[in-house]
mmCIF file of C-alpha atoms and ligand atoms in Angstrom:
data_model
loop_
_atom_site.group_PDB
_atom_site.id
_atom_site.type_symbol
_atom_site.label_atom_id
_atom_site.label_comp_id
_atom_site.label_asym_id
_atom_site.label_seq_id
_atom_site.Cartn_x
_atom_site.Cartn_y
_atom_site.Cartn_z
ATOM 1 C CA MET A 480 0.000 0.000 0.000
ATOM 2 C CA ALA A 481 1.236 3.485 -0.836
ATOM 3 C CA SER A 482 2.135 6.013 1.830
ATOM 4 C CA ARG A 483 -0.349 8.849 2.254
ATOM 5 C CA LEU A 484 2.336 11.306 3.338
ATOM 6 C CA GLY A 485 3.550 12.603 -0.020
ATOM 7 C CA PHE A 486 7.213 12.396 1.011
ATOM 8 C CA ASP A 487 9.603 9.710 2.230
ATOM 9 C CA ALA A 488 9.482 10.317 6.001
ATOM 10 C CA ALA A 489 11.713 7.309 6.729
ATOM 11 C CA ALA A 490 14.481 8.549 4.411
ATOM 12 C CA THR A 491 14.203 12.101 5.762
ATOM 13 C CA GLN A 492 14.348 10.954 9.389
ATOM 14 C CA ARG A 493 17.328 8.759 8.543
ATOM 15 C CA GLU A 494 19.096 11.652 6.837
ATOM 16 C CA PHE A 495 18.487 14.307 9.494
ATOM 17 C CA MET A 496 18.247 12.518 12.847
ATOM 18 C CA ALA A 497 21.264 11.327 14.830
ATOM 19 C CA ASN A 498 21.596 7.588 14.301
ATOM 20 C CA LEU A 499 20.979 6.399 17.874
ATOM 21 C CA TYR A 500 17.871 4.229 17.678
ATOM 22 C CA VAL A 501 17.034 0.802 16.284
ATOM 23 C CA ARG A 502 14.968 1.184 13.128
ATOM 24 C CA ARG A 503 11.672 -0.686 13.208
ATOM 25 C CA GLY A 504 10.922 0.044 9.542
ATOM 26 C CA LEU A 505 7.461 1.389 10.239
ATOM 27 C CA THR A 506 6.022 4.888 9.869
ATOM 28 C CA LEU A 507 3.134 5.597 12.251
ATOM 29 C CA THR A 508 1.043 8.711 11.948
ATOM 30 C CA HIS A 509 -1.713 8.438 14.543
ATOM 31 C CA GLY A 510 -3.363 6.290 17.154
ATOM 32 C CA GLU A 511 -6.925 5.259 17.947
ATOM 33 C CA GLY A 512 -7.841 3.362 21.108
ATOM 34 C CA VAL A 513 -5.212 0.635 21.476
ATOM 35 C CA GLU A 514 -4.152 0.742 17.838
ATOM 36 C CA LEU A 515 -1.512 2.709 15.971
ATOM 37 C CA VAL A 516 -2.094 3.537 12.306
ATOM 38 C CA SER A 517 0.635 3.579 9.670
ATOM 39 C CA ASP A 518 1.173 6.034 6.828
ATOM 40 C CA THR A 519 -0.348 3.413 4.539
ATOM 41 C CA GLY A 520 -3.479 3.138 6.683
ATOM 42 C CA GLU A 521 -2.660 -0.235 8.264
ATOM 43 C CA ARG A 522 -3.679 -0.747 11.899
ATOM 44 C CA TYR A 523 -1.298 -2.204 14.474
ATOM 45 C CA LEU A 524 -2.275 -3.511 17.899
ATOM 46 C CA ASP A 525 -0.111 -1.503 20.294
ATOM 47 C CA LEU A 526 1.158 -3.770 23.062
ATOM 48 C CA MET A 527 4.088 -1.505 23.947
ATOM 49 C CA SER A 528 2.462 1.940 24.476
ATOM 50 C CA ASN A 529 5.770 3.595 23.535
ATOM 51 C CA TYR A 530 7.724 1.759 26.219
ATOM 52 C CA GLY A 531 4.953 2.194 28.746
ATOM 53 C CA VAL A 532 3.796 5.776 28.162
ATOM 54 C CA ASN A 533 0.324 5.809 26.571
ATOM 55 C CA ILE A 534 -1.433 4.006 29.387
ATOM 56 C CA LEU A 535 -4.904 5.174 28.315
ATOM 57 C CA GLY A 536 -4.205 4.416 24.656
ATOM 58 C CA TYR A 537 -4.843 7.071 22.000
ATOM 59 C CA GLY A 538 -7.601 9.606 21.602
ATOM 60 C CA HIS A 539 -9.027 9.252 25.125
ATOM 61 C CA PRO A 540 -11.682 12.006 25.070
ATOM 62 C CA GLY A 541 -11.305 13.055 28.722
ATOM 63 C CA LEU A 542 -7.507 13.234 28.539
ATOM 64 C CA GLU A 543 -7.634 15.158 25.274
ATOM 65 C CA ALA A 544 -10.117 17.655 26.705
ATOM 66 C CA ALA A 545 -8.010 18.198 29.834
ATOM 67 C CA LEU A 546 -4.834 18.754 27.777
ATOM 68 C CA ILE A 547 -6.461 21.026 25.206
ATOM 69 C CA ALA A 548 -8.053 23.163 27.945
ATOM 70 C CA GLN A 549 -4.685 23.529 29.678
ATOM 71 C CA LEU A 550 -2.886 24.217 26.397
ATOM 72 C CA ARG A 551 -5.258 27.126 25.879
ATOM 73 C CA ALA A 552 -5.137 28.336 29.486
ATOM 74 C CA LEU A 553 -1.417 28.170 30.291
ATOM 75 C CA PRO A 554 0.937 25.410 29.068
ATOM 76 C CA THR A 555 4.088 26.560 30.871
ATOM 77 C CA LEU A 556 4.753 28.395 34.115
ATOM 78 C CA HIS A 557 8.030 28.421 35.998
ATOM 79 C CA CYS A 558 7.866 26.852 39.453
ATOM 80 C CA SER A 559 8.841 30.147 41.103
ATOM 81 C CA PHE A 560 5.177 31.105 40.500
ATOM 82 C CA VAL A 561 2.183 29.358 42.001
ATOM 83 C CA ASN A 562 -0.250 27.545 39.717
ATOM 84 C CA ASP A 563 -3.530 25.884 40.703
ATOM 85 C CA VAL A 564 -3.049 22.820 38.485
ATOM 86 C CA ARG A 565 0.495 22.296 39.794
ATOM 87 C CA ALA A 566 -0.558 22.709 43.421
ATOM 88 C CA SER A 567 -3.343 20.145 43.057
ATOM 89 C CA ALA A 568 -1.247 17.673 41.033
ATOM 90 C CA SER A 569 1.547 17.817 43.644
ATOM 91 C CA ALA A 570 -0.866 17.161 46.513
ATOM 92 C CA GLU A 571 -2.603 14.365 44.614
ATOM 93 C CA LEU A 572 0.644 12.641 43.649
ATOM 94 C CA ALA A 573 2.196 12.955 47.126
ATOM 95 C CA ARG A 574 -0.971 11.467 48.682
ATOM 96 C CA ARG A 575 -1.078 8.684 46.114
ATOM 97 C CA VAL A 576 2.551 7.681 46.668
ATOM 98 C CA ASN A 577 2.199 7.630 50.446
ATOM 99 C CA PRO A 578 -1.360 8.152 51.726
ATOM 100 C CA ALA A 579 -0.288 7.734 55.368
ATOM 101 C CA ASP A 580 2.524 10.255 55.219
ATOM 102 C CA PRO A 581 2.536 12.318 52.000
ATOM 103 C CA GLY A 582 5.949 13.625 51.033
ATOM 104 C CA LEU A 583 7.152 16.341 48.642
ATOM 105 C CA VAL A 584 7.284 16.285 44.843
ATOM 106 C CA TYR A 585 10.000 17.527 42.501
ATOM 107 C CA TRP A 586 8.732 17.668 38.906
ATOM 108 C CA SER A 587 10.897 17.110 35.828
ATOM 109 C CA ASN A 588 10.412 15.942 32.245
ATOM 110 C CA SER A 589 11.643 12.352 31.930
ATOM 111 C CA GLY A 590 12.527 9.214 33.832
ATOM 112 C CA ALA A 591 16.269 9.863 33.676
ATOM 113 C CA GLU A 592 15.731 13.335 35.115
ATOM 114 C CA ALA A 593 13.657 11.868 37.937
ATOM 115 C CA VAL A 594 16.602 9.568 38.718
ATOM 116 C CA GLU A 595 19.178 12.380 38.443
ATOM 117 C CA ALA A 596 17.198 14.345 40.999
ATOM 118 C CA ALA A 597 16.877 11.301 43.281
ATOM 119 C CA LEU A 598 20.655 10.785 43.322
ATOM 120 C CA LYS A 599 21.369 14.459 44.024
ATOM 121 C CA PHE A 600 18.700 14.592 46.735
ATOM 122 C CA ALA A 601 20.096 11.454 48.402
ATOM 123 C CA ALA A 602 23.611 12.906 48.314
ATOM 124 C CA MET A 603 22.408 16.211 49.721
ATOM 125 C CA ALA A 604 20.261 14.628 52.444
ATOM 126 C CA THR A 605 22.942 12.199 53.654
ATOM 127 C CA GLY A 606 26.159 14.069 52.837
ATOM 128 C CA LYS A 607 27.438 10.830 51.202
ATOM 129 C CA ARG A 608 28.379 10.029 47.609
ATOM 130 C CA ARG A 609 28.375 6.246 47.548
ATOM 131 C CA PHE A 610 25.474 4.299 46.062
ATOM 132 C CA VAL A 611 24.510 0.686 45.725
ATOM 133 C CA ALA A 612 22.622 -0.338 42.576
ATOM 134 C CA CYS A 613 21.833 -3.655 40.904
ATOM 135 C CA ARG A 614 23.291 -5.690 38.108
ATOM 136 C CA GLY A 615 20.824 -5.561 35.245
ATOM 137 C CA ALA A 616 19.474 -2.199 36.423
ATOM 138 C CA TYR A 617 18.249 0.428 33.984
ATOM 139 C CA HIS A 618 17.830 3.945 35.313
ATOM 140 C CA GLY A 619 18.371 6.041 32.161
ATOM 141 C CA LYS A 620 21.312 7.314 30.136
ATOM 142 C CA THR A 621 22.133 10.792 31.419
ATOM 143 C CA LEU A 622 25.476 10.694 33.239
ATOM 144 C CA GLY A 623 24.168 10.351 36.804
ATOM 145 C CA ALA A 624 21.463 7.850 35.887
ATOM 146 C CA LEU A 625 23.967 6.014 33.688
ATOM 147 C CA SER A 626 26.274 5.620 36.677
ATOM 148 C CA ALA A 627 23.482 3.620 38.344
ATOM 149 C CA THR A 628 22.562 1.761 35.140
ATOM 150 C CA TRP A 629 24.194 -1.609 34.521
ATOM 151 C CA GLY A 630 25.192 -2.823 31.078
ATOM 152 C CA ALA A 631 28.557 -2.465 29.373
ATOM 153 C CA LYS A 632 27.152 -1.314 26.050
ATOM 154 C CA TYR A 633 25.612 1.758 27.693
ATOM 155 C CA ARG A 634 28.402 2.491 30.185
ATOM 156 C CA GLU A 635 31.732 1.626 28.608
ATOM 157 C CA PRO A 636 31.897 4.406 25.988
ATOM 158 C CA PHE A 637 31.550 6.984 28.779
ATOM 159 C CA GLU A 638 33.581 5.603 31.667
ATOM 160 C CA PRO A 639 34.736 6.750 34.146
ATOM 161 C CA LEU A 640 31.249 7.661 35.330
ATOM 162 C CA LEU A 641 30.152 9.604 38.397
ATOM 163 C CA TRP A 642 30.647 9.171 42.113
ATOM 164 C CA GLU A 643 30.971 5.647 43.500
ATOM 165 C CA PHE A 644 28.474 2.982 42.465
ATOM 166 C CA THR A 645 28.652 -0.650 43.586
ATOM 167 C CA HIS A 646 26.456 -3.081 41.630
ATOM 168 C CA VAL A 647 25.140 -6.187 43.392
ATOM 169 C CA ASP A 648 23.084 -9.126 42.119
ATOM 170 C CA TYR A 649 19.402 -8.234 41.836
ATOM 171 C CA GLY A 650 17.199 -10.150 44.260
ATOM 172 C CA ASP A 651 20.120 -11.183 46.481
ATOM 173 C CA SER A 652 19.590 -9.767 49.994
ATOM 174 C CA ALA A 653 22.901 -11.163 51.290
ATOM 175 C CA ALA A 654 24.846 -9.362 48.528
ATOM 176 C CA LEU A 655 23.035 -6.145 49.395
ATOM 177 C CA GLU A 656 23.796 -6.611 53.073
ATOM 178 C CA ALA A 657 27.508 -7.017 52.270
ATOM 179 C CA ALA A 658 27.640 -3.915 50.053
ATOM 180 C CA LEU A 659 25.463 -1.541 52.049
ATOM 181 C CA ASP A 660 27.802 -0.183 54.680
ATOM 182 C CA GLU A 661 27.414 3.017 56.652
ATOM 183 C CA GLY A 662 29.177 4.999 53.896
ATOM 184 C CA ALA A 663 26.294 4.398 51.480
ATOM 185 C CA ALA A 664 23.937 7.268 50.699
ATOM 186 C CA ALA A 665 21.305 5.049 49.131
ATOM 187 C CA PHE A 666 20.298 1.810 47.475
ATOM 188 C CA ILE A 667 18.541 2.402 44.159
ATOM 189 C CA VAL A 668 16.372 -0.412 42.825
ATOM 190 C CA GLU A 669 13.621 -1.177 40.318
ATOM 191 C CA PRO A 670 10.810 -3.176 42.024
ATOM 192 C CA ILE A 671 10.680 -5.183 38.778
ATOM 193 C CA GLN A 672 13.592 -4.828 36.368
ATOM 194 C CA GLY A 673 12.179 -3.737 33.025
ATOM 195 C CA GLU A 674 14.895 -3.094 30.491
ATOM 196 C CA SER A 675 16.958 -6.129 31.429
ATOM 197 C CA GLY A 676 14.086 -8.532 30.786
ATOM 198 C CA ILE A 677 11.068 -8.134 33.135
ATOM 199 C CA VAL A 678 12.793 -9.682 36.135
ATOM 200 C CA VAL A 679 10.598 -10.066 39.227
ATOM 201 C CA PRO A 680 12.705 -10.366 42.408
ATOM 202 C CA PRO A 681 11.992 -13.078 44.990
ATOM 203 C CA GLU A 682 9.228 -12.275 47.467
ATOM 204 C CA GLY A 683 10.664 -10.587 50.539
ATOM 205 C CA TYR A 684 13.570 -8.932 48.698
ATOM 206 C CA LEU A 685 12.146 -5.402 48.763
ATOM 207 C CA PRO A 686 11.071 -5.541 52.439
ATOM 208 C CA SER A 687 14.520 -6.824 53.391
ATOM 209 C CA ALA A 688 16.148 -4.039 51.332
ATOM 210 C CA ARG A 689 13.912 -1.543 53.154
ATOM 211 C CA GLN A 690 15.010 -2.899 56.521
ATOM 212 C CA LEU A 691 18.690 -2.979 55.581
ATOM 213 C CA CYS A 692 18.587 0.639 54.396
ATOM 214 C CA THR A 693 16.948 1.712 57.652
ATOM 215 C CA ASP A 694 19.501 -0.245 59.731
ATOM 216 C CA ARG A 695 22.511 1.130 57.842
ATOM 217 C CA GLY A 696 21.337 4.736 57.645
ATOM 218 C CA ALA A 697 20.983 4.618 53.851
ATOM 219 C CA LEU A 698 18.010 5.853 51.850
ATOM 220 C CA LEU A 699 15.906 3.507 49.732
ATOM 221 C CA ILE A 700 15.272 4.864 46.223
ATOM 222 C CA THR A 701 12.722 2.916 44.195
ATOM 223 C CA ASP A 702 12.849 3.575 40.470
ATOM 224 C CA GLU A 703 9.207 3.084 39.481
ATOM 225 C CA VAL A 704 9.574 4.863 36.149
ATOM 226 C CA GLN A 705 8.484 1.689 34.326
ATOM 227 C CA SER A 706 6.725 -0.299 37.071
ATOM 228 C CA GLY A 707 4.767 2.608 38.599
ATOM 229 C CA VAL A 708 1.542 4.479 37.765
ATOM 230 C CA GLY A 709 -0.557 1.332 37.870
ATOM 231 C CA ARG A 710 1.506 -0.808 35.477
ATOM 232 C CA THR A 711 1.527 -3.829 37.831
ATOM 233 C CA GLY A 712 -2.013 -3.419 39.195
ATOM 234 C CA ARG A 713 -1.058 -1.163 42.128
ATOM 235 C CA PHE A 714 -0.150 2.502 41.843
ATOM 236 C CA LEU A 715 3.429 1.574 42.811
ATOM 237 C CA ALA A 716 4.862 -1.922 42.304
ATOM 238 C CA ALA A 717 6.519 -1.750 45.759
ATOM 239 C CA GLU A 718 2.999 -1.612 47.288
ATOM 240 C CA HIS A 719 2.612 -5.338 46.527
ATOM 241 C CA GLU A 720 5.102 -5.919 49.333
ATOM 242 C CA GLY A 721 4.052 -3.040 51.569
ATOM 243 C CA VAL A 722 7.333 -1.171 51.052
ATOM 244 C CA ALA A 723 7.531 2.618 51.308
ATOM 245 C CA ALA A 724 10.730 4.130 49.908
ATOM 246 C CA ASP A 725 12.429 7.356 50.977
ATOM 247 C CA ILE A 726 12.579 8.506 47.352
ATOM 248 C CA VAL A 727 10.333 7.314 44.501
ATOM 249 C CA CYS A 728 11.074 8.018 40.820
ATOM 250 C CA LEU A 729 8.206 8.177 38.319
ATOM 251 C CA GLY A 730 7.823 9.068 34.651
ATOM 252 C CA LYS A 731 6.497 7.336 31.505
ATOM 253 C CA GLY A 732 2.670 7.353 31.654
ATOM 254 C CA LEU A 733 2.205 9.673 34.629
ATOM 255 C CA ALA A 734 1.016 12.557 32.403
ATOM 256 C CA GLY A 735 -0.839 10.378 29.882
ATOM 257 C CA GLY A 736 1.732 10.842 27.109
ATOM 258 C CA ILE A 737 3.069 14.346 27.802
ATOM 259 C CA PRO A 738 6.758 14.237 28.900
ATOM 260 C CA VAL A 739 7.038 14.166 32.689
ATOM 261 C CA GLY A 740 9.255 12.990 35.524
ATOM 262 C CA ALA A 741 8.587 13.083 39.253
ATOM 263 C CA THR A 742 10.816 12.461 42.246
ATOM 264 C CA VAL A 743 8.803 12.081 45.427
ATOM 265 C CA VAL A 744 10.755 12.386 48.683
ATOM 266 C CA THR A 745 9.783 11.941 52.316
ATOM 267 C CA ARG A 746 9.523 15.126 54.376
ATOM 268 C CA ALA A 747 12.686 14.093 56.243
ATOM 269 C CA VAL A 748 14.618 14.096 52.940
ATOM 270 C CA GLY A 749 12.820 17.202 51.692
ATOM 271 C CA GLU A 750 13.843 19.224 54.734
ATOM 272 C CA ARG A 751 17.498 18.745 53.818
ATOM 273 C CA LEU A 752 17.196 20.074 50.262
ATOM 274 C CA GLU A 753 18.564 23.542 49.708
ATOM 275 C CA ARG A 754 16.746 26.039 47.540
ATOM 276 C CA GLY A 755 18.399 26.274 44.104
ATOM 277 C CA ALA A 756 20.206 22.946 44.448
ATOM 278 C CA HIS A 757 18.145 21.572 41.589
ATOM 279 C CA SER A 758 15.574 22.942 39.117
ATOM 280 C CA SER A 759 14.170 22.611 35.613
ATOM 281 C CA THR A 760 12.662 25.267 33.329
ATOM 282 C CA PHE A 761 9.938 22.953 32.058
ATOM 283 C CA GLY A 762 9.592 20.773 35.168
ATOM 284 C CA GLY A 763 6.119 21.042 36.665
ATOM 285 C CA ASN A 764 4.648 22.728 33.580
ATOM 286 C CA PRO A 765 0.859 22.960 33.874
ATOM 287 C CA LEU A 766 0.298 21.179 30.541
ATOM 288 C CA ALA A 767 2.010 17.987 31.746
ATOM 289 C CA LEU A 768 0.409 18.316 35.160
ATOM 290 C CA ALA A 769 -3.080 18.645 33.668
ATOM 291 C CA GLY A 770 -2.268 15.253 32.140
ATOM 292 C CA ALA A 771 -1.002 13.952 35.484
ATOM 293 C CA ARG A 772 -4.145 15.168 37.280
ATOM 294 C CA PHE A 773 -6.293 13.397 34.717
ATOM 295 C CA ILE A 774 -4.309 10.169 35.036
ATOM 296 C CA LEU A 775 -4.366 10.258 38.854
ATOM 297 C CA ALA A 776 -8.140 10.770 38.852
ATOM 298 C CA THR A 777 -8.786 8.100 36.205
ATOM 299 C CA LEU A 778 -6.500 5.443 37.616
ATOM 300 C CA ASP A 779 -8.992 4.266 40.232
ATOM 301 C CA ALA A 780 -9.461 0.923 41.974
ATOM 302 C CA ALA A 781 -11.515 -0.435 39.062
ATOM 303 C CA MET A 782 -8.808 0.375 36.520
ATOM 304 C CA LEU A 783 -6.090 -1.127 38.729
ATOM 305 C CA GLU A 784 -8.222 -4.266 39.095
ATOM 306 C CA HIS A 785 -8.582 -4.382 35.305
ATOM 307 C CA VAL A 786 -4.775 -4.159 34.943
ATOM 308 C CA SER A 787 -4.336 -7.046 37.428
ATOM 309 C CA LEU A 788 -6.954 -9.311 35.882
ATOM 310 C CA THR A 789 -6.063 -8.571 32.271
ATOM 311 C CA GLY A 790 -2.395 -9.006 33.142
ATOM 312 C CA GLU A 791 -3.057 -12.413 34.706
ATOM 313 C CA ALA A 792 -5.031 -13.499 31.643
ATOM 314 C CA PHE A 793 -2.329 -12.230 29.265
ATOM 315 C CA LEU A 794 0.422 -13.985 31.244
ATOM 316 C CA ALA A 795 -1.558 -17.243 31.269
ATOM 317 C CA ALA A 796 -2.117 -16.923 27.511
ATOM 318 C CA LEU A 797 1.597 -16.337 26.910
ATOM 319 C CA ARG A 798 2.425 -19.347 29.093
ATOM 320 C CA SER A 799 0.052 -21.485 27.035
ATOM 321 C CA VAL A 800 2.231 -20.983 23.958
ATOM 322 C CA THR A 801 4.387 -24.056 23.588
ATOM 323 C CA HIS A 802 7.366 -23.894 21.261
ATOM 324 C CA ASP A 803 11.022 -24.916 21.408
ATOM 325 C CA LEU A 804 12.047 -21.256 21.275
ATOM 326 C CA VAL A 805 9.822 -20.259 24.210
ATOM 327 C CA PRO A 806 10.860 -21.485 27.680
ATOM 328 C CA GLY A 807 8.314 -19.291 29.463
ATOM 329 C CA ALA A 808 6.781 -15.953 30.340
ATOM 330 C CA ARG A 809 6.953 -13.716 33.412
ATOM 331 C CA GLY A 810 5.939 -10.403 34.900
ATOM 332 C CA ARG A 811 3.191 -8.755 36.885
ATOM 333 C CA GLY A 812 0.078 -6.853 35.809
ATOM 334 C CA LEU A 813 0.623 -5.435 32.340
ATOM 335 C CA MET A 814 4.423 -5.514 32.591
ATOM 336 C CA LEU A 815 5.077 -8.829 30.872
ATOM 337 C CA GLY A 816 7.914 -10.628 29.130
ATOM 338 C CA LEU A 817 7.961 -13.643 26.843
ATOM 339 C CA VAL A 818 11.300 -15.357 27.401
ATOM 340 C CA VAL A 819 12.811 -16.811 24.239
ATOM 341 C CA SER A 820 15.913 -18.955 23.896
ATOM 342 C CA ASP A 821 16.943 -17.508 20.515
ATOM 343 C CA ARG A 822 15.800 -15.381 17.533
ATOM 344 C CA ARG A 823 14.158 -12.733 19.714
ATOM 345 C CA ASP A 824 14.400 -10.029 17.052
ATOM 346 C CA ASP A 825 12.951 -12.350 14.393
ATOM 347 C CA ILE A 826 9.978 -12.911 16.709
ATOM 348 C CA LEU A 827 9.529 -9.141 17.173
ATOM 349 C CA ARG A 828 9.667 -8.701 13.385
ATOM 350 C CA GLY A 829 7.198 -11.556 12.911
ATOM 351 C CA LEU A 830 4.755 -9.987 15.364
ATOM 352 C CA GLN A 831 5.082 -6.655 13.552
ATOM 353 C CA LYS A 832 4.378 -8.437 10.243
ATOM 354 C CA HIS A 833 1.214 -9.747 11.898
ATOM 355 C CA LYS A 834 0.352 -6.167 12.987
ATOM 356 C CA VAL A 835 1.220 -6.529 16.666
ATOM 357 C CA LEU A 836 3.789 -4.207 18.271
ATOM 358 C CA ALA A 837 5.955 -5.308 21.197
ATOM 359 C CA VAL A 838 9.437 -4.138 22.251
ATOM 360 C CA PRO A 839 12.670 -5.908 23.244
ATOM 361 C CA ALA A 840 14.052 -6.245 26.778
ATOM 362 C CA GLY A 841 17.459 -7.661 27.639
ATOM 363 C CA SER A 842 18.757 -10.072 25.012
ATOM 364 C CA HIS A 843 16.101 -12.789 25.218
ATOM 365 C CA VAL A 844 12.783 -11.177 26.111
ATOM 366 C CA VAL A 845 9.856 -9.887 24.056
ATOM 367 C CA ARG A 846 8.372 -7.192 26.270
ATOM 368 C CA PHE A 847 4.696 -6.254 26.463
ATOM 369 C CA LEU A 848 3.709 -2.933 28.074
ATOM 370 C CA PRO A 849 0.221 -2.475 26.622
ATOM 371 C CA PRO A 850 -2.205 0.364 27.294
ATOM 372 C CA TYR A 851 -4.397 -0.456 30.308
ATOM 373 C CA ALA A 852 -7.504 -0.492 28.109
ATOM 374 C CA ILE A 853 -6.667 -3.806 26.431
ATOM 375 C CA GLU A 854 -9.367 -6.476 26.602
ATOM 376 C CA SER A 855 -9.391 -10.248 26.172
ATOM 377 C CA SER A 856 -10.024 -9.874 22.416
ATOM 378 C CA HIS A 857 -6.673 -8.044 22.125
ATOM 379 C CA ILE A 858 -4.925 -10.797 24.073
ATOM 380 C CA ASP A 859 -6.425 -13.380 21.684
ATOM 381 C CA ARG A 860 -5.225 -11.332 18.714
ATOM 382 C CA ALA A 861 -1.723 -11.042 20.190
ATOM 383 C CA VAL A 862 -1.384 -14.708 21.041
ATOM 384 C CA GLY A 863 -2.764 -15.665 17.608
ATOM 385 C CA ALA A 864 -0.091 -13.474 15.993
ATOM 386 C CA LEU A 865 2.551 -15.034 18.233
ATOM 387 C CA ARG A 866 1.512 -18.573 17.297
ATOM 388 C CA ASP A 867 1.488 -17.641 13.579
ATOM 389 C CA THR A 868 4.943 -16.083 13.970
ATOM 390 C CA LEU A 869 6.376 -19.100 15.751
ATOM 391 C CA ARG A 870 4.877 -21.574 13.313
ATOM 392 C CA GLY A 871 7.627 -22.511 10.919
ATOM 393 C CA MET A 872 10.413 -21.059 13.075
HETATM 394 C C1 PLP B 996 13.223 1.956 35.376
HETATM 395 C C2 PLP B 996 13.563 3.086 34.455
HETATM 396 N N1 PLP B 996 14.183 4.161 34.939
HETATM 397 C C3 PLP B 996 14.505 5.210 34.172
HETATM 398 C C4 PLP B 996 14.219 5.212 32.815
HETATM 399 C C5 PLP B 996 14.607 6.381 31.965
HETATM 400 O O1 PLP B 996 13.461 7.055 31.522
HETATM 401 P P1 PLP B 996 13.538 8.063 30.279
HETATM 402 O O2 PLP B 996 13.800 7.257 29.063
HETATM 403 O O3 PLP B 996 12.177 8.737 30.289
HETATM 404 O O4 PLP B 996 14.624 9.037 30.579
HETATM 405 C C6 PLP B 996 13.561 4.104 32.271
HETATM 406 C C7 PLP B 996 13.244 4.064 30.826
HETATM 407 O O5 PLP B 996 12.889 3.082 30.266
HETATM 408 C C8 PLP B 996 13.231 3.012 33.108
HETATM 409 O O6 PLP B 996 12.628 1.929 32.618
#
């Protein structure tokens, strides 16, 4: 089918954009519900929501109305001025992250920025510069976040990185206990590792990390950029184990598709932050926070329940696929990974050929981060496409 664009967007993007991203060979011009539409008019089932961003899918009328109204009223306002939307969004997010003891919010524009702020805040609050992070961790690619991120291909071109980071095996409480001495400012951890392959730690790991941090005088930073905002069926993934962190990082879908980052600190940490120590021109802009307010209001108990139940059904459906290349599937809520022994990228390409979009994670995982609105018919369509892809492989 011919492109409706009237110019070769793929060639133009290739010619004028820095060559830093994998090329999926697909031009997408708009979205409707849980589908993305190509320049040739073909419809793709979106089971990746742009790496976990478009949690309400595309064209949600309430979200669109809230964003358009704010775009007209006031899209940007520096945080040195008060704004009603920002005040309410901050209160609502702080209460959502910790209803019993709401903390303080620092707003930014991306997940990596939320992590950068978390590291600086931990250093400022504790007066220490040593951090413990996990092997397999992904916290972003700006220099501070990259120092916490694991993975030679991301780190090596830029080493030496910042401060002192010790990486320990994920899910191993004894390794954490050995590394977390009194010189550590904080332990930074994803409640479920996303980028390295949807790795769920053993039950009890997060509570024991919480206790160790408290005992050793270190802060616990949970990076919920991917696992937060309802992705696992709770607002925060750490809630499944009753863990409250000192600093929580959020991003991705928090503003319904408008760029946003948030670093939520306890009042004890917040009291130690000095004015001017950190800021962002666009952070806390009312346009993004109108999106965040809409998401926080919409993401109610019923929607979280839907994420849990749909996630369970999707995981069971993935586990029902039997093939030599597929040893299993894992994850929680709508943060799911199909583990494959080989040919992962061929499987991703095959799914795309069958009009289903997923994304890679680690070296052997097909990752699904669908919009929360998916229904059982979409799961059937996805698993049908997966079976068709695997047939003959
Ligand atoms: C856990 C985690 N932290 C941080 C980031 C970085 O977010 P961003 O790409 O918005 O900077 C990501 C991105 O995937 C992530 O998954």
